[in-house]
Amino acid sequence: MRVFPVYAPKLIAKHARIFMQGVIWVKDLGRLEFERGRFLLPKNAGLPKVKQAVIELNQLLDSQTKQLSLNDTN
């Protein structure tokens, strides 16, 4: 489990893209799981900021993946 003392979306997305599966802990958000390079919405995501963070991270991962695939074709 990797601990992130602050919410740094680009760093967190990079970690998920590299390791593909695991668990992280982010201060003020709590425990977040990811599989196949995508963050999973926690079952008890009572806080709206947790849901918003998961959506933001997955969008960031999608855009990074598209950008990498475009760079590979050139």
mmCIF file of N, CA and C in Angstrom:
data_model
loop_
_atom_site.group_PDB
_atom_site.id
_atom_site.type_symbol
_atom_site.label_atom_id
_atom_site.label_comp_id
_atom_site.label_asym_id
_atom_site.label_seq_id
_atom_site.Cartn_x
_atom_site.Cartn_y
_atom_site.Cartn_z
ATOM 1 N N MET A 1 0.848 -1.168 0.000
ATOM 2 C CA MET A 1 0.000 0.000 0.000
ATOM 3 C C MET A 1 0.896 1.235 0.000
ATOM 4 N N ARG A 2 0.638 2.119 -0.946
ATOM 5 C CA ARG A 2 1.373 3.376 -1.023
ATOM 6 C C ARG A 2 0.544 4.452 -0.343
ATOM 7 N N VAL A 3 1.194 5.297 0.434
ATOM 8 C CA VAL A 3 0.526 6.389 1.135
ATOM 9 C C VAL A 3 0.886 7.702 0.451
ATOM 10 N N PHE A 4 -0.132 8.474 0.105
ATOM 11 C CA PHE A 4 0.062 9.796 -0.469
ATOM 12 C C PHE A 4 -0.403 10.826 0.562
ATOM 13 N N PRO A 5 0.521 11.637 1.092
ATOM 14 C CA PRO A 5 0.138 12.607 2.121
ATOM 15 C C PRO A 5 -0.690 13.772 1.593
ATOM 16 N N VAL A 6 -0.674 13.983 0.279
ATOM 17 C CA VAL A 6 -1.504 15.008 -0.352
ATOM 18 C C VAL A 6 -2.128 14.414 -1.606
ATOM 19 N N TYR A 7 -3.222 15.014 -2.050
ATOM 20 C CA TYR A 7 -3.887 14.560 -3.268
ATOM 21 C C TYR A 7 -3.171 15.174 -4.465
ATOM 22 N N ALA A 8 -2.358 14.364 -5.131
ATOM 23 C CA ALA A 8 -1.618 14.779 -6.327
ATOM 24 C C ALA A 8 -2.069 13.875 -7.476
ATOM 25 N N PRO A 9 -3.083 14.290 -8.237
ATOM 26 C CA PRO A 9 -3.694 13.417 -9.243
ATOM 27 C C PRO A 9 -2.723 12.825 -10.261
ATOM 28 N N LYS A 10 -1.796 13.629 -10.781
ATOM 29 C CA LYS A 10 -0.883 13.111 -11.794
ATOM 30 C C LYS A 10 0.036 12.039 -11.218
ATOM 31 N N LEU A 11 0.511 12.237 -10.019
ATOM 32 C CA LEU A 11 1.385 11.257 -9.378
ATOM 33 C C LEU A 11 0.623 9.976 -9.040
ATOM 34 N N ILE A 12 -0.600 10.126 -8.562
ATOM 35 C CA ILE A 12 -1.423 8.964 -8.220
ATOM 36 C C ILE A 12 -1.770 8.173 -9.481
ATOM 37 N N ALA A 13 -2.122 8.876 -10.559
ATOM 38 C CA ALA A 13 -2.448 8.196 -11.817
ATOM 39 C C ALA A 13 -1.229 7.465 -12.375
ATOM 40 N N LYS A 14 -0.075 8.071 -12.265
ATOM 41 C CA LYS A 14 1.155 7.427 -12.733
ATOM 42 C C LYS A 14 1.413 6.140 -11.959
ATOM 43 N N HIS A 15 1.199 6.182 -10.658
ATOM 44 C CA HIS A 15 1.383 4.997 -9.811
ATOM 45 C C HIS A 15 0.440 3.879 -10.262
ATOM 46 N N ALA A 16 -0.825 4.217 -10.499
ATOM 47 C CA ALA A 16 -1.816 3.211 -10.913
ATOM 48 C C ALA A 16 -1.490 2.653 -12.293
ATOM 49 N N ARG A 17 -1.002 3.504 -13.189
ATOM 50 C CA ARG A 17 -0.668 3.052 -14.544
ATOM 51 C C ARG A 17 0.525 2.101 -14.516
ATOM 52 N N ILE A 18 1.485 2.348 -13.637
ATOM 53 C CA ILE A 18 2.684 1.508 -13.565
ATOM 54 C C ILE A 18 2.377 0.163 -12.908
ATOM 55 N N PHE A 19 1.674 0.183 -11.765
ATOM 56 C CA PHE A 19 1.463 -1.046 -11.005
ATOM 57 C C PHE A 19 0.218 -1.819 -11.404
ATOM 58 N N MET A 20 -0.737 -1.177 -12.072
ATOM 59 C CA MET A 20 -1.940 -1.809 -12.626
ATOM 60 C C MET A 20 -2.921 -2.360 -11.593
ATOM 61 N N GLN A 21 -2.476 -2.758 -10.424
ATOM 62 C CA GLN A 21 -3.391 -3.303 -9.416
ATOM 63 C C GLN A 21 -2.830 -3.029 -8.036
ATOM 64 N N GLY A 22 -3.692 -2.611 -7.125
ATOM 65 C CA GLY A 22 -3.223 -2.380 -5.777
ATOM 66 C C GLY A 22 -4.142 -1.470 -4.988
ATOM 67 N N VAL A 23 -3.583 -0.972 -3.889
ATOM 68 C CA VAL A 23 -4.329 -0.121 -2.978
ATOM 69 C C VAL A 23 -3.439 1.061 -2.606
ATOM 70 N N ILE A 24 -4.044 2.233 -2.550
ATOM 71 C CA ILE A 24 -3.330 3.409 -2.066
ATOM 72 C C ILE A 24 -4.164 4.053 -0.974
ATOM 73 N N TRP A 25 -3.525 4.900 -0.210
ATOM 74 C CA TRP A 25 -4.224 5.679 0.799
ATOM 75 C C TRP A 25 -3.873 7.135 0.571
ATOM 76 N N VAL A 26 -4.892 7.971 0.446
ATOM 77 C CA VAL A 26 -4.701 9.395 0.214
ATOM 78 C C VAL A 26 -5.299 10.154 1.393
ATOM 79 N N LYS A 27 -4.500 11.080 1.942
ATOM 80 C CA LYS A 27 -4.984 11.876 3.065
ATOM 81 C C LYS A 27 -6.252 12.621 2.648
ATOM 82 N N ASP A 28 -7.231 12.631 3.489
ATOM 83 C CA ASP A 28 -8.538 13.270 3.310
ATOM 84 C C ASP A 28 -9.477 12.509 2.376
ATOM 85 N N LEU A 29 -8.981 11.486 1.668
ATOM 86 C CA LEU A 29 -9.854 10.668 0.827
ATOM 87 C C LEU A 29 -9.985 9.255 1.364
ATOM 88 N N GLY A 30 -8.912 8.740 1.932
ATOM 89 C CA GLY A 30 -8.935 7.389 2.472
ATOM 90 C C GLY A 30 -8.357 6.368 1.502
ATOM 91 N N ARG A 31 -8.830 5.151 1.634
ATOM 92 C CA ARG A 31 -8.313 4.014 0.867
ATOM 93 C C ARG A 31 -8.969 3.950 -0.506
ATOM 94 N N LEU A 32 -8.138 3.856 -1.541
ATOM 95 C CA LEU A 32 -8.635 3.717 -2.909
ATOM 96 C C LEU A 32 -7.993 2.488 -3.536
ATOM 97 N N GLU A 33 -8.790 1.685 -4.206
ATOM 98 C CA GLU A 33 -8.294 0.485 -4.883
ATOM 99 C C GLU A 33 -8.300 0.701 -6.384
ATOM 100 N N PHE A 34 -7.357 0.041 -7.048
ATOM 101 C CA PHE A 34 -7.337 0.088 -8.504
ATOM 102 C C PHE A 34 -6.996 -1.281 -9.054
ATOM 103 N N GLU A 35 -7.613 -1.602 -10.184
ATOM 104 C CA GLU A 35 -7.381 -2.854 -10.912
ATOM 105 C C GLU A 35 -7.274 -2.532 -12.382
ATOM 106 N N ARG A 36 -6.349 -3.209 -13.061
ATOM 107 C CA ARG A 36 -6.130 -3.015 -14.494
ATOM 108 C C ARG A 36 -5.932 -1.539 -14.840
ATOM 109 N N GLY A 37 -5.305 -0.811 -13.925
ATOM 110 C CA GLY A 37 -5.018 0.595 -14.177
ATOM 111 C C GLY A 37 -6.202 1.528 -14.072
ATOM 112 N N ARG A 38 -7.301 1.086 -13.461
ATOM 113 C CA ARG A 38 -8.494 1.920 -13.278
ATOM 114 C C ARG A 38 -8.893 1.908 -11.816
ATOM 115 N N PHE A 39 -9.277 3.060 -11.299
ATOM 116 C CA PHE A 39 -9.706 3.147 -9.909
ATOM 117 C C PHE A 39 -11.137 2.667 -9.773
ATOM 118 N N LEU A 40 -11.391 1.944 -8.704
ATOM 119 C CA LEU A 40 -12.714 1.405 -8.426
ATOM 120 C C LEU A 40 -13.416 2.313 -7.427
ATOM 121 N N LEU A 41 -14.687 2.551 -7.650
ATOM 122 C CA LEU A 41 -15.463 3.367 -6.731
ATOM 123 C C LEU A 41 -15.734 2.552 -5.469
ATOM 124 N N PRO A 42 -15.346 3.072 -4.292
ATOM 125 C CA PRO A 42 -15.585 2.320 -3.055
ATOM 126 C C PRO A 42 -17.082 2.105 -2.817
ATOM 127 N N LYS A 43 -17.406 0.979 -2.233
ATOM 128 C CA LYS A 43 -18.819 0.655 -1.974
ATOM 129 C C LYS A 43 -19.441 1.655 -1.014
ATOM 130 N N ASN A 44 -18.657 2.135 -0.070
ATOM 131 C CA ASN A 44 -19.175 3.080 0.911
ATOM 132 C C ASN A 44 -18.613 4.482 0.660
ATOM 133 N N ALA A 45 -18.690 4.916 -0.578
ATOM 134 C CA ALA A 45 -18.188 6.246 -0.942
ATOM 135 C C ALA A 45 -19.205 7.287 -0.497
ATOM 136 N N GLY A 46 -19.287 7.499 0.798
ATOM 137 C CA GLY A 46 -20.246 8.442 1.350
ATOM 138 C C GLY A 46 -19.893 9.881 1.050
ATOM 139 N N LEU A 47 -18.612 10.156 0.908
ATOM 140 C CA LEU A 47 -18.200 11.523 0.640
ATOM 141 C C LEU A 47 -18.205 11.803 -0.857
ATOM 142 N N PRO A 48 -18.834 12.888 -1.267
ATOM 143 C CA PRO A 48 -18.856 13.208 -2.699
ATOM 144 C C PRO A 48 -17.458 13.481 -3.253
ATOM 145 N N LYS A 49 -16.547 13.963 -2.401
ATOM 146 C CA LYS A 49 -15.201 14.251 -2.904
ATOM 147 C C LYS A 49 -14.446 12.974 -3.262
ATOM 148 N N VAL A 50 -14.783 11.847 -2.639
ATOM 149 C CA VAL A 50 -14.149 10.568 -2.990
ATOM 150 C C VAL A 50 -14.608 10.137 -4.380
ATOM 151 N N LYS A 51 -15.906 10.220 -4.618
ATOM 152 C CA LYS A 51 -16.446 9.853 -5.924
ATOM 153 C C LYS A 51 -15.869 10.760 -7.005
ATOM 154 N N GLN A 52 -15.810 12.055 -6.740
ATOM 155 C CA GLN A 52 -15.271 13.002 -7.708
ATOM 156 C C GLN A 52 -13.795 12.734 -7.979
ATOM 157 N N ALA A 53 -13.029 12.370 -6.950
ATOM 158 C CA ALA A 53 -11.604 12.077 -7.118
ATOM 159 C C ALA A 53 -11.407 10.831 -7.978
ATOM 160 N N VAL A 54 -12.214 9.800 -7.767
ATOM 161 C CA VAL A 54 -12.114 8.572 -8.561
ATOM 162 C C VAL A 54 -12.433 8.868 -10.025
ATOM 163 N N ILE A 55 -13.457 9.657 -10.273
ATOM 164 C CA ILE A 55 -13.822 10.025 -11.649
ATOM 165 C C ILE A 55 -12.686 10.822 -12.285
ATOM 166 N N GLU A 56 -12.136 11.778 -11.547
ATOM 167 C CA GLU A 56 -11.040 12.594 -12.068
ATOM 168 C C GLU A 56 -9.809 11.750 -12.385
ATOM 169 N N LEU A 57 -9.464 10.835 -11.487
ATOM 170 C CA LEU A 57 -8.294 9.986 -11.695
ATOM 171 C C LEU A 57 -8.474 9.078 -12.906
ATOM 172 N N ASN A 58 -9.664 8.508 -13.071
ATOM 173 C CA ASN A 58 -9.909 7.641 -14.221
ATOM 174 C C ASN A 58 -9.883 8.432 -15.534
ATOM 175 N N GLN A 59 -10.388 9.661 -15.524
ATOM 176 C CA GLN A 59 -10.309 10.499 -16.720
ATOM 177 C C GLN A 59 -8.857 10.835 -17.041
ATOM 178 N N LEU A 60 -8.077 11.111 -16.024
ATOM 179 C CA LEU A 60 -6.666 11.408 -16.219
ATOM 180 C C LEU A 60 -5.929 10.194 -16.779
ATOM 181 N N LEU A 61 -6.241 9.016 -16.262
ATOM 182 C CA LEU A 61 -5.635 7.785 -16.779
ATOM 183 C C LEU A 61 -6.011 7.561 -18.245
ATOM 184 N N ASP A 62 -7.265 7.814 -18.594
ATOM 185 C CA ASP A 62 -7.703 7.665 -19.988
ATOM 186 C C ASP A 62 -6.941 8.620 -20.904
ATOM 187 N N SER A 63 -6.818 9.861 -20.487
ATOM 188 C CA SER A 63 -6.128 10.835 -21.340
ATOM 189 C C SER A 63 -4.638 10.504 -21.464
ATOM 190 N N GLN A 64 -4.023 10.016 -20.382
ATOM 191 C CA GLN A 64 -2.612 9.628 -20.452
ATOM 192 C C GLN A 64 -2.424 8.427 -21.363
ATOM 193 N N THR A 65 -3.335 7.478 -21.310
ATOM 194 C CA THR A 65 -3.251 6.289 -22.158
ATOM 195 C C THR A 65 -3.394 6.674 -23.628
ATOM 196 N N LYS A 66 -4.337 7.555 -23.933
ATOM 197 C CA LYS A 66 -4.520 8.012 -25.320
ATOM 198 C C LYS A 66 -3.281 8.758 -25.804
ATOM 199 N N GLN A 67 -2.719 9.590 -24.945
ATOM 200 C CA GLN A 67 -1.536 10.356 -25.314
ATOM 201 C C GLN A 67 -0.346 9.433 -25.579
ATOM 202 N N LEU A 68 -0.184 8.413 -24.751
ATOM 203 C CA LEU A 68 0.902 7.467 -24.950
ATOM 204 C C LEU A 68 0.724 6.677 -26.238
ATOM 205 N N SER A 69 -0.499 6.288 -26.538
ATOM 206 C CA SER A 69 -0.726 5.513 -27.770
ATOM 207 C C SER A 69 -0.501 6.384 -29.006
ATOM 208 N N LEU A 70 -0.815 7.658 -28.932
ATOM 209 C CA LEU A 70 -0.554 8.560 -30.055
ATOM 210 C C LEU A 70 0.947 8.746 -30.262
ATOM 211 N N ASN A 71 1.695 8.827 -29.176
ATOM 212 C CA ASN A 71 3.151 8.973 -29.278
ATOM 213 C C ASN A 71 3.798 7.715 -29.839
ATOM 214 N N ASP A 72 3.241 6.555 -29.555
ATOM 215 C CA ASP A 72 3.803 5.295 -30.053
ATOM 216 C C ASP A 72 3.598 5.136 -31.551
ATOM 217 N N THR A 73 2.524 5.697 -32.089
ATOM 218 C CA THR A 73 2.259 5.536 -33.512
ATOM 219 C C THR A 73 3.113 6.470 -34.359
ATOM 220 N N ASN A 74 3.625 7.516 -33.760
ATOM 221 C CA ASN A 74 4.455 8.478 -34.534
ATOM 222 C C ASN A 74 5.874 8.083 -34.580
#
